[in-house]
Amino acid sequence: MAKPVSIEVWNPNGKYRVVSTKPMPGTRWINLLIAQDCRVEICTEKKTILSVEDIIALIGDRCDGVIGQLTEDWGETLFAALSRAGGKAFSNMAVGYNNVDVNAANKYGVAVGNTPGVLTETTAELAASLSLAAARRIVEADGFMRAGLYDGWLPHLFVGNLLKGQTVGVIGAGRIGSAYARMMVEGFKMNLIYYDLYQATRLEKFVTAYGAFLKANGEQPVTWKRAGSMDEVLREADVISLHPILDKTTYHLINKERLATMKKEAILVNCSRGPVVDEVALVEHLKHNPMFRVGLDVFEDEPYMKPGLAEMKNAIVVPHIASASKWTREGMATLAALNVLGKIKGYPVWGNPNQVEPFLNENASPPAASPSLVNAKALGLPVSKL
Ligand SMILES: NC(=O)C1=CN([C@@H]2O[C@H](COP(=O)(O)OP(=O)(O)OC[C@H]3O[C@@H](n4cnc5c(N)ncnc54)[C@H](O)[C@@H]3O)[C@@H](O)[C@H]2O)C=CC1
Ligand SMILES: O=C(O)C(=O)CO
């Protein structure tokens, strides 16, 4: 028998029981659930990562839906428990759902939600921040200053890389990868090389148009290239940012051999998922290539770093905060709650999960739909005509 976990209850007499495994930012998501007759139970347990047993205890004997977190292991055991409790809906408060076994959810007929669209720009901005911080050695220089080591301007002090005119490489040019590419191309006049399984047509058009604009103004135009292989990006780019999903095809995409093909002074940024990079190989590479720099938001064994990484001056490390802007985190909570609510109420699935603005408008009721259910097709759920 799993041990009980501490909870906070809203609207105790609500008809549907919805559990959130964590307190989430804002109150709109709670109010939207309450307005539709949900009893909302929020886990207030102090430990950061809940175990499967903790979540089983939270689900209990009767539960209509759960809003969970990317740190949790949503596999066969939890979907079986949710199904036994009468639950039909789960949503990650995240766009990535590599922590969810969607086949297991399908087996139990549980809808799986995620939160695309609302975190695209926020995440891309953090990737851009890490790119700049690495290029201009901002964290190293900040530490130097605070340590009282600055005793006057010097020609060689913290010399870094100029981005203008260099090449930015994007691996995984989906929503976030494309937004990041636009920031780096438009903001710093970098040329683009990208690799994705699909053509990023809108991104290509944007760079073409921006290049034409620069040329018309007497400036060097920016260019783009869709690489035929990931290795081409690694060889040619000066700054490389990783934005694919994590699956079997992207696990350890960046390994010892591939690191060796990158430029000695290249910058590597990872705001996707830690296991996309072989972190042990990365630490070795950083040790032997002091001019190679990385900006990491995600780690292979979160919350841990591989031995040696924390000591590397050429690494900038932040604790998985890429989507951490207030607007985005509140929006993620709203979308996750509406995914669960929509399935409970039997609403259809929103037709375009990339256009979620109508769900985020605080001054209007959200559409009667689940914003994004990744297994809608597998479960044969209807799609909204709105
Ligand atoms: N660090 C953080 O806080 C955040 C991390 N993420 C991560 O970023 C990922 C991407 O998010 P979105 O851009 O919204 O997803 P998306 O689905 O729009 O983009 C992913 C892209 O990766 C491409 N891709 C898939 N397999 C590939 C492969 N083997 N090689 C090259 N490209 C491949 C896809 O074709 C797609 O274009 C999420 O799945 C999540 O893991 C997302 C938000 C915040
Ligand atoms: O949404 C995701 O996938 C995250 O990593 C957190 O924003």
GROMACS .gro file of C-alpha atoms and ligand atoms in nm:
model
  437
    1MET     CA    1   0.000   0.000   0.000
    2ALA     CA    2   0.151   0.333  -0.104
    3LYS     CA    3   0.201   0.591   0.170
    4PRO     CA    4  -0.031   0.897   0.170
    5VAL     CA    5   0.097   1.222   0.026
    6SER     CA    6   0.006   1.575   0.132
    7ILE     CA    7  -0.246   1.763  -0.081
    8GLU     CA    8  -0.430   2.094  -0.105
    9VAL     CA    9  -0.796   2.073  -0.213
   10TRP     CA   10  -0.997   2.325  -0.415
   11ASN     CA   11  -1.374   2.299  -0.467
   12PRO     CA   12  -1.417   1.986  -0.248
   13ASN     CA   13  -1.767   1.911  -0.381
   14GLY     CA   14  -1.673   1.915  -0.749
   15LYS     CA   15  -1.804   1.625  -0.955
   16TYR     CA   16  -1.478   1.534  -1.133
   17ARG     CA   17  -1.160   1.467  -0.939
   18VAL     CA   18  -0.850   1.615  -1.107
   19VAL     CA   19  -0.508   1.575  -0.946
   20SER     CA   20  -0.202   1.788  -1.015
   21THR     CA   21   0.122   1.627  -0.900
   22LYS     CA   22   0.274   1.974  -0.836
   23PRO     CA   23   0.157   2.325  -0.754
   24MET     CA   24   0.170   2.508  -1.090
   25PRO     CA   25   0.211   2.882  -1.162
   26GLY     CA   26  -0.094   3.111  -1.171
   27THR     CA   27  -0.451   3.044  -1.065
   28ARG     CA   28  -0.632   3.053  -1.400
   29TRP     CA   29  -0.584   2.680  -1.450
   30ILE     CA   30  -0.746   2.610  -1.112
   31ASN     CA   31  -1.035   2.848  -1.180
   32LEU     CA   32  -1.102   2.696  -1.523
   33LEU     CA   33  -1.124   2.348  -1.371
   34ILE     CA   34  -1.345   2.463  -1.084
   35ALA     CA   35  -1.578   2.644  -1.327
   36GLN     CA   36  -1.638   2.306  -1.495
   37ASP     CA   37  -1.728   2.127  -1.171
   38CYS     CA   38  -1.387   1.977  -1.092
   39ARG     CA   39  -1.252   1.907  -0.745
   40VAL     CA   40  -0.884   2.001  -0.780
   41GLU     CA   41  -0.625   1.828  -0.563
   42ILE     CA   42  -0.272   1.962  -0.572
   43CYS     CA   43   0.016   1.761  -0.427
   44THR     CA   44   0.211   1.977  -0.181
   45GLU     CA   45   0.468   1.711  -0.091
   46LYS     CA   46   0.807   1.878  -0.038
   47LYS     CA   47   1.019   1.637  -0.242
   48THR     CA   48   1.093   1.759  -0.593
   49ILE     CA   49   1.054   1.436  -0.791
   50LEU     CA   50   0.758   1.215  -0.702
   51SER     CA   51   0.802   0.838  -0.727
   52VAL     CA   52   0.558   0.609  -0.904
   53GLU     CA   53   0.437   0.496  -0.560
   54ASP     CA   54   0.371   0.858  -0.456
   55ILE     CA   55   0.164   0.912  -0.769
   56ILE     CA   56  -0.030   0.589  -0.720
   57ALA     CA   57  -0.122   0.716  -0.374
   58LEU     CA   58  -0.232   1.048  -0.526
   59ILE     CA   59  -0.447   0.877  -0.787
   60GLY     CA   60  -0.626   0.675  -0.519
   61ASP     CA   61  -0.945   0.479  -0.589
   62ARG     CA   62  -1.123   0.739  -0.800
   63CYS     CA   63  -0.957   0.992  -1.025
   64ASP     CA   64  -1.079   1.142  -1.352
   65GLY     CA   65  -0.754   1.294  -1.469
   66VAL     CA   66  -0.398   1.387  -1.371
   67ILE     CA   67  -0.173   1.678  -1.460
   68GLY     CA   68   0.187   1.561  -1.423
   69GLN     CA   69   0.545   1.672  -1.469
   70LEU     CA   70   0.830   1.578  -1.702
   71THR     CA   71   1.031   1.440  -1.407
   72GLU     CA   72   0.777   1.161  -1.352
   73ASP     CA   73   0.781   0.814  -1.502
   74TRP     CA   74   0.444   0.777  -1.673
   75GLY     CA   75   0.452   0.415  -1.786
   76GLU     CA   76   0.240   0.101  -1.768
   77THR     CA   77   0.212   0.107  -1.386
   78LEU     CA   78   0.070   0.460  -1.363
   79PHE     CA   79  -0.163   0.431  -1.661
   80ALA     CA   80  -0.298   0.103  -1.521
   81ALA     CA   81  -0.354   0.274  -1.183
   82LEU     CA   82  -0.523   0.574  -1.345
   83SER     CA   83  -0.744   0.350  -1.555
   84ARG     CA   84  -0.844   0.142  -1.248
   85ALA     CA   85  -0.946   0.467  -1.079
   86GLY     CA   86  -1.171   0.552  -1.377
   87GLY     CA   87  -0.928   0.810  -1.520
   88LYS     CA   88  -0.931   0.889  -1.890
   89ALA     CA   89  -0.686   1.178  -1.916
   90PHE     CA   90  -0.327   1.269  -1.834
   91SER     CA   91  -0.136   1.579  -1.939
   92ASN     CA   92   0.231   1.659  -1.901
   93MET     CA   93   0.294   2.022  -1.810
   94ALA     CA   94   0.556   2.025  -2.087
   95VAL     CA   95   0.580   2.001  -2.462
   96GLY     CA   96   0.834   1.715  -2.446
   97TYR     CA   97   0.681   1.383  -2.341
   98ASN     CA   98   0.971   1.140  -2.351
   99ASN     CA   99   0.881   1.055  -1.988
  100VAL     CA  100   0.548   0.915  -2.108
  101ASP     CA  101   0.493   0.569  -2.254
  102VAL     CA  102   0.224   0.662  -2.503
  103ASN     CA  103   0.169   0.298  -2.606
  104ALA     CA  104   0.086   0.212  -2.246
  105ALA     CA  105  -0.156   0.506  -2.232
  106ASN     CA  106  -0.319   0.385  -2.556
  107LYS     CA  107  -0.357   0.037  -2.407
  108TYR     CA  108  -0.560   0.182  -2.118
  109GLY     CA  109  -0.746   0.433  -2.335
  110VAL     CA  110  -0.593   0.730  -2.153
  111ALA     CA  111  -0.548   1.053  -2.350
  112VAL     CA  112  -0.200   1.211  -2.321
  113GLY     CA  113  -0.168   1.589  -2.340
  114ASN     CA  114   0.132   1.818  -2.387
  115THR     CA  115   0.175   2.195  -2.407
  116PRO     CA  116   0.320   2.309  -2.743
  117GLY     CA  117   0.328   2.664  -2.870
  118VAL     CA  118   0.322   2.853  -2.543
  119LEU     CA  119   0.691   2.792  -2.466
  120THR     CA  120   0.845   2.829  -2.811
  121GLU     CA  121   0.979   3.184  -2.781
  122THR     CA  122   1.072   3.157  -2.412
  123THR     CA  123   1.278   2.844  -2.473
  124ALA     CA  124   1.439   2.987  -2.785
  125GLU     CA  125   1.531   3.301  -2.590
  126LEU     CA  126   1.715   3.093  -2.331
  127ALA     CA  127   1.902   2.908  -2.607
  128ALA     CA  128   1.996   3.248  -2.752
  129SER     CA  129   2.103   3.366  -2.405
  130LEU     CA  130   2.327   3.064  -2.360
  131SER     CA  131   2.472   3.116  -2.708
  132LEU     CA  132   2.561   3.477  -2.627
  133ALA     CA  133   2.683   3.400  -2.277
  134ALA     CA  134   2.913   3.130  -2.416
  135ALA     CA  135   3.034   3.343  -2.710
  136ARG     CA  136   3.121   3.637  -2.485
  137ARG     CA  137   3.225   3.433  -2.180
  138ILE     CA  138   2.982   3.622  -1.957
  139VAL     CA  139   2.966   3.371  -1.671
  140GLU     CA  140   3.344   3.336  -1.652
  141ALA     CA  141   3.387   3.714  -1.656
  142ASP     CA  142   3.119   3.760  -1.389
  143GLY     CA  143   3.299   3.512  -1.161
  144PHE     CA  144   3.630   3.690  -1.222
  145MET     CA  145   3.477   4.025  -1.127
  146ARG     CA  146   3.311   3.895  -0.811
  147ALA     CA  147   3.635   3.725  -0.706
  148GLY     CA  148   3.800   4.071  -0.702
  149LEU     CA  149   4.043   3.973  -0.979
  150TYR     CA  150   3.978   4.269  -1.208
  151ASP     CA  151   4.266   4.514  -1.185
  152GLY     CA  152   4.223   4.702  -1.511
  153TRP     CA  153   4.138   4.678  -1.883
  154LEU     CA  154   4.362   4.450  -2.085
  155PRO     CA  155   4.370   4.377  -2.460
  156HIS     CA  156   4.342   4.001  -2.401
  157LEU     CA  157   4.091   3.997  -2.117
  158PHE     CA  158   3.802   3.753  -2.185
  159VAL     CA  159   3.825   3.772  -2.559
  160GLY     CA  160   3.537   3.572  -2.712
  161ASN     CA  161   3.367   3.513  -3.048
  162LEU     CA  162   3.191   3.768  -3.272
  163LEU     CA  163   2.864   3.616  -3.394
  164LYS     CA  164   2.796   3.852  -3.685
  165GLY     CA  165   2.876   3.682  -4.015
  166GLN     CA  166   2.936   3.343  -3.850
  167THR     CA  167   2.718   3.038  -3.910
  168VAL     CA  168   2.452   2.920  -3.670
  169GLY     CA  169   2.363   2.551  -3.690
  170VAL     CA  170   2.027   2.420  -3.576
  171ILE     CA  171   1.958   2.051  -3.527
  172GLY     CA  172   1.582   1.997  -3.506
  173ALA     CA  173   1.425   2.299  -3.677
  174GLY     CA  174   1.074   2.252  -3.538
  175ARG     CA  175   0.888   2.518  -3.337
  176ILE     CA  176   1.169   2.605  -3.095
  177GLY     CA  177   1.462   2.538  -3.330
  178SER     CA  178   1.308   2.765  -3.594
  179ALA     CA  179   1.233   3.042  -3.343
  180TYR     CA  180   1.594   3.024  -3.219
  181ALA     CA  181   1.727   3.030  -3.577
  182ARG     CA  182   1.527   3.344  -3.652
  183MET     CA  183   1.659   3.517  -3.340
  184MET     CA  184   2.020   3.441  -3.427
  185VAL     CA  185   1.984   3.525  -3.796
  186GLU     CA  186   1.787   3.846  -3.748
  187GLY     CA  187   1.949   3.958  -3.423
  188PHE     CA  188   2.313   3.882  -3.506
  189LYS     CA  189   2.314   3.855  -3.885
  190MET     CA  190   2.437   3.497  -3.876
  191ASN     CA  191   2.407   3.258  -4.169
  192LEU     CA  192   2.197   2.948  -4.108
  193ILE     CA  193   2.261   2.580  -4.165
  194TYR     CA  194   2.003   2.338  -4.030
  195TYR     CA  195   1.927   1.969  -4.016
  196ASP     CA  196   1.581   1.824  -3.967
  197LEU     CA  197   1.393   1.527  -4.102
  198TYR     CA  198   1.152   1.777  -4.260
  199GLN     CA  199   1.205   2.093  -4.461
  200ALA     CA  200   1.158   2.411  -4.255
  201THR     CA  201   0.997   2.604  -4.539
  202ARG     CA  202   0.878   2.903  -4.337
  203LEU     CA  203   1.220   2.943  -4.180
  204GLU     CA  204   1.390   2.926  -4.520
  205LYS     CA  205   1.151   3.191  -4.657
  206PHE     CA  206   1.221   3.414  -4.359
  207VAL     CA  207   1.598   3.400  -4.404
  208THR     CA  208   1.566   3.457  -4.780
  209ALA     CA  209   1.349   3.766  -4.721
  210TYR     CA  210   1.578   3.899  -4.449
  211GLY     CA  211   1.882   3.845  -4.672
  212ALA     CA  212   1.710   4.043  -4.949
  213PHE     CA  213   1.628   4.321  -4.702
  214LEU     CA  214   1.992   4.345  -4.588
  215LYS     CA  215   2.115   4.345  -4.948
  216ALA     CA  216   1.874   4.622  -5.042
  217ASN     CA  217   2.021   4.823  -4.756
  218GLY     CA  218   2.377   4.773  -4.873
  219GLU     CA  219   2.462   4.509  -4.611
  220GLN     CA  220   2.601   4.160  -4.652
  221PRO     CA  221   2.296   3.931  -4.697
  222VAL     CA  222   2.243   3.634  -4.465
  223THR     CA  223   2.208   3.288  -4.620
  224TRP     CA  224   2.052   2.952  -4.535
  225LYS     CA  225   2.128   2.590  -4.615
  226ARG     CA  226   1.936   2.274  -4.537
  227ALA     CA  227   2.208   2.018  -4.461
  228GLY     CA  228   2.182   1.668  -4.603
  229SER     CA  229   2.324   1.526  -4.281
  230MET     CA  230   2.373   1.629  -3.924
  231ASP     CA  231   2.749   1.590  -3.966
  232GLU     CA  232   2.749   1.869  -4.224
  233VAL     CA  233   2.602   2.105  -3.962
  234LEU     CA  234   2.858   1.999  -3.703
  235ARG     CA  235   3.148   2.055  -3.945
  236GLU     CA  236   3.034   2.393  -4.077
  237ALA     CA  237   2.862   2.580  -3.795
  238ASP     CA  238   3.026   2.808  -3.538
  239VAL     CA  239   2.732   2.792  -3.295
  240ILE     CA  240   2.517   2.478  -3.283
  241SER     CA  241   2.191   2.455  -3.093
  242LEU     CA  242   2.007   2.127  -3.035
  243HIS     CA  243   1.626   2.128  -3.053
  244PRO     CA  244   1.504   1.781  -3.155
  245ILE     CA  245   1.267   1.567  -2.953
  246LEU     CA  246   1.433   1.291  -2.747
  247ASP     CA  247   1.368   0.946  -2.892
  248LYS     CA  248   1.570   0.648  -3.010
  249THR     CA  249   1.696   0.841  -3.313
  250THR     CA  250   1.831   1.135  -3.113
  251TYR     CA  251   1.977   0.956  -2.806
  252HIS     CA  252   2.351   1.047  -2.788
  253LEU     CA  253   2.322   1.229  -3.119
  254ILE     CA  254   2.626   1.423  -3.003
  255ASN     CA  255   2.895   1.170  -2.911
  256LYS     CA  256   3.275   1.154  -2.896
  257GLU     CA  257   3.317   1.103  -3.271
  258ARG     CA  258   3.082   1.385  -3.363
  259LEU     CA  259   3.234   1.628  -3.111
  260ALA     CA  260   3.569   1.562  -3.279
  261THR     CA  261   3.430   1.685  -3.613
  262MET     CA  262   3.323   2.022  -3.473
  263LYS     CA  263   3.533   2.336  -3.496
  264LYS     CA  264   3.779   2.378  -3.209
  265GLU     CA  265   3.620   2.711  -3.112
  266ALA     CA  266   3.260   2.607  -3.170
  267ILE     CA  267   2.979   2.667  -2.924
  268LEU     CA  268   2.728   2.391  -2.848
  269VAL     CA  269   2.395   2.470  -2.683
  270ASN     CA  270   2.148   2.212  -2.554
  271CYS     CA  271   1.797   2.316  -2.451
  272SER     CA  272   1.630   1.995  -2.572
  273ARG     CA  273   1.685   1.690  -2.350
  274GLY     CA  274   2.007   1.585  -2.172
  275PRO     CA  275   2.045   1.239  -2.329
  276VAL     CA  276   2.071   1.394  -2.676
  277VAL     CA  277   2.434   1.457  -2.573
  278ASP     CA  278   2.676   1.193  -2.440
  279GLU     CA  279   2.773   1.402  -2.137
  280VAL     CA  280   3.078   1.193  -2.041
  281ALA     CA  281   3.220   1.241  -2.391
  282LEU     CA  282   3.135   1.611  -2.370
  283VAL     CA  283   3.330   1.657  -2.043
  284GLU     CA  284   3.636   1.491  -2.204
  285HIS     CA  285   3.601   1.714  -2.510
  286LEU     CA  286   3.576   2.028  -2.296
  287LYS     CA  287   3.890   1.927  -2.105
  288HIS     CA  288   4.096   1.884  -2.419
  289ASN     CA  289   3.953   2.180  -2.610
  290PRO     CA  290   3.951   2.487  -2.384
  291MET     CA  291   3.824   2.716  -2.662
  292PHE     CA  292   3.519   2.493  -2.724
  293ARG     CA  293   3.227   2.617  -2.516
  294VAL     CA  294   2.889   2.482  -2.418
  295GLY     CA  295   2.566   2.620  -2.276
  296LEU     CA  296   2.354   2.349  -2.115
  297ASP     CA  297   2.003   2.374  -1.980
  298VAL     CA  298   1.948   1.997  -1.966
  299PHE     CA  299   2.157   1.704  -1.842
  300GLU     CA  300   2.176   1.334  -1.905
  301ASP     CA  301   2.087   1.226  -1.549
  302GLU     CA  302   1.892   1.522  -1.414
  303PRO     CA  303   1.923   1.660  -1.155
  304TYR     CA  304   2.286   1.539  -1.160
  305MET     CA  305   2.577   1.643  -1.378
  306LYS     CA  306   2.837   1.394  -1.497
  307PRO     CA  307   3.164   1.409  -1.300
  308GLY     CA  308   3.390   1.693  -1.405
  309LEU     CA  309   3.128   1.908  -1.578
  310ALA     CA  310   3.082   2.149  -1.288
  311GLU     CA  311   3.456   2.225  -1.286
  312MET     CA  312   3.475   2.317  -1.653
  313LYS     CA  313   3.516   2.692  -1.707
  314ASN     CA  314   3.413   2.652  -2.071
  315ALA     CA  315   3.070   2.521  -1.971
  316ILE     CA  316   2.768   2.728  -1.869
  317VAL     CA  317   2.510   2.524  -1.682
  318VAL     CA  318   2.158   2.622  -1.578
  319PRO     CA  319   1.892   2.402  -1.415
  320HIS     CA  320   1.638   2.323  -1.693
  321ILE     CA  321   1.490   2.672  -1.693
  322ALA     CA  322   1.446   2.728  -2.067
  323SER     CA  323   1.067   2.761  -2.043
  324ALA     CA  324   1.079   2.957  -1.718
  325SER     CA  325   0.907   3.286  -1.798
  326LYS     CA  326   0.595   3.373  -1.598
  327TRP     CA  327   0.370   3.399  -1.905
  328THR     CA  328   0.490   3.068  -2.042
  329ARG     CA  329   0.471   2.871  -1.719
  330GLU     CA  330   0.118   2.999  -1.648
  331GLY     CA  331   0.023   2.917  -2.004
  332MET     CA  332   0.167   2.566  -1.975
  333ALA     CA  333  -0.041   2.509  -1.661
  334THR     CA  334  -0.353   2.633  -1.841
  335LEU     CA  335  -0.298   2.414  -2.147
  336ALA     CA  336  -0.225   2.106  -1.933
  337ALA     CA  337  -0.541   2.160  -1.726
  338LEU     CA  338  -0.752   2.217  -2.039
  339ASN     CA  339  -0.614   1.900  -2.201
  340VAL     CA  340  -0.739   1.698  -1.905
  341LEU     CA  341  -1.066   1.889  -1.873
  342GLY     CA  342  -1.144   1.856  -2.244
  343LYS     CA  343  -1.112   1.477  -2.233
  344ILE     CA  344  -1.318   1.450  -1.913
  345LYS     CA  345  -1.594   1.661  -2.068
  346GLY     CA  346  -1.583   1.472  -2.398
  347TYR     CA  347  -1.474   1.777  -2.600
  348PRO     CA  348  -1.296   1.729  -2.933
  349VAL     CA  349  -0.925   1.792  -2.980
  350TRP     CA  350  -0.814   2.134  -3.103
  351GLY     CA  351  -0.737   2.126  -3.476
  352ASN     CA  352  -0.400   2.301  -3.463
  353PRO     CA  353  -0.184   2.246  -3.153
  354ASN     CA  354   0.058   2.511  -3.277
  355GLN     CA  355  -0.206   2.783  -3.251
  356VAL     CA  356  -0.307   2.784  -2.889
  357GLU     CA  357  -0.365   3.160  -2.839
  358PRO     CA  358  -0.743   3.124  -2.796
  359PHE     CA  359  -0.679   2.910  -2.486
  360LEU     CA  360  -0.446   3.171  -2.336
  361ASN     CA  361  -0.672   3.476  -2.362
  362GLU     CA  362  -0.744   3.565  -1.999
  363ASN     CA  363  -1.042   3.781  -2.097
  364ALA     CA  364  -1.241   3.510  -2.272
  365SER     CA  365  -1.356   3.157  -2.203
  366PRO     CA  366  -1.130   2.902  -2.369
  367PRO     CA  367  -1.261   2.700  -2.665
  368ALA     CA  368  -1.442   2.377  -2.572
  369ALA     CA  369  -1.155   2.154  -2.684
  370SER     CA  370  -0.839   1.986  -2.556
  371PRO     CA  371  -0.553   2.204  -2.687
  372SER     CA  372  -0.308   1.919  -2.761
  373LEU     CA  373  -0.349   1.543  -2.716
  374VAL     CA  374  -0.059   1.350  -2.867
  375ASN     CA  375  -0.248   1.020  -2.898
  376ALA     CA  376  -0.578   1.165  -3.025
  377LYS     CA  377  -0.547   0.974  -3.351
  378ALA     CA  378  -0.458   0.644  -3.183
  379LEU     CA  379  -0.761   0.679  -2.956
  380GLY     CA  380  -0.986   0.787  -3.245
  381LEU     CA  381  -1.082   1.114  -3.076
  382PRO     CA  382  -1.278   1.373  -3.279
  383VAL     CA  383  -1.102   1.689  -3.396
  384SER     CA  384  -1.253   2.032  -3.332
  385LYS     CA  385  -1.397   2.218  -3.632
  386LEU     CA  386  -1.366   2.552  -3.449
  387LIG     N1  387   1.479   2.283  -2.191
  387LIG     C1  388   1.350   2.306  -2.181
  387LIG     O1  389   1.300   2.359  -2.083
  387LIG     C2  390   1.262   2.270  -2.294
  387LIG     C3  391   1.291   2.164  -2.376
  387LIG     N2  392   1.209   2.132  -2.478
  387LIG     C4  393   1.246   2.020  -2.565
  387LIG     O2  394   1.249   2.067  -2.699
  387LIG     C5  395   1.189   1.969  -2.783
  387LIG     C6  396   1.140   2.033  -2.910
  387LIG     O3  397   1.024   2.111  -2.887
  387LIG     P1  398   0.943   2.175  -3.009
  387LIG     O4  399   1.033   2.258  -3.094
  387LIG     O5  400   0.822   2.238  -2.956
  387LIG     O6  401   0.905   2.043  -3.090
  387LIG     P2  402   0.885   2.021  -3.245
  387LIG     O7  403   0.820   1.889  -3.258
  387LIG     O8  404   0.821   2.141  -3.306
  387LIG     O9  405   1.036   2.014  -3.301
  387LIG     C7  406   1.117   1.900  -3.292
  387LIG     C8  407   1.188   1.886  -3.426
  387LIG    O10  408   1.285   1.780  -3.414
  387LIG     C9  409   1.288   1.715  -3.539
  387LIG     N3  410   1.351   1.584  -3.527
  387LIG    C10  411   1.297   1.471  -3.478
  387LIG     N4  412   1.386   1.370  -3.486
  387LIG    C11  413   1.499   1.423  -3.541
  387LIG    C12  414   1.625   1.371  -3.576
  387LIG     N5  415   1.654   1.243  -3.556
  387LIG     N6  416   1.716   1.454  -3.628
  387LIG    C13  417   1.688   1.584  -3.648
  387LIG     N7  418   1.569   1.640  -3.619
  387LIG    C14  419   1.476   1.560  -3.566
  387LIG    C15  420   1.141   1.708  -3.581
  387LIG    O11  421   1.128   1.681  -3.719
  387LIG    C16  422   1.093   1.846  -3.541
  387LIG    O12  423   1.103   1.940  -3.645
  387LIG    C17  424   1.081   1.907  -2.693
  387LIG    O13  425   1.045   1.778  -2.737
  387LIG    C18  426   1.145   1.905  -2.558
  387LIG    O14  427   1.213   1.783  -2.536
  387LIG    C19  428   1.097   2.204  -2.503
  387LIG    C20  429   1.062   2.309  -2.425
  387LIG    C21  430   1.141   2.352  -2.312
  388LIG     O1  431   0.824   2.161  -2.200
  388LIG     C1  432   0.927   2.091  -2.192
  388LIG     O2  433   0.947   1.994  -2.266
  388LIG     C2  434   1.027   2.124  -2.091
  388LIG     O3  435   1.135   2.075  -2.092
  388LIG     C3  436   0.995   2.222  -1.986
  388LIG     O4  437   0.945   2.334  -2.035
   0.00000   0.00000   0.00000
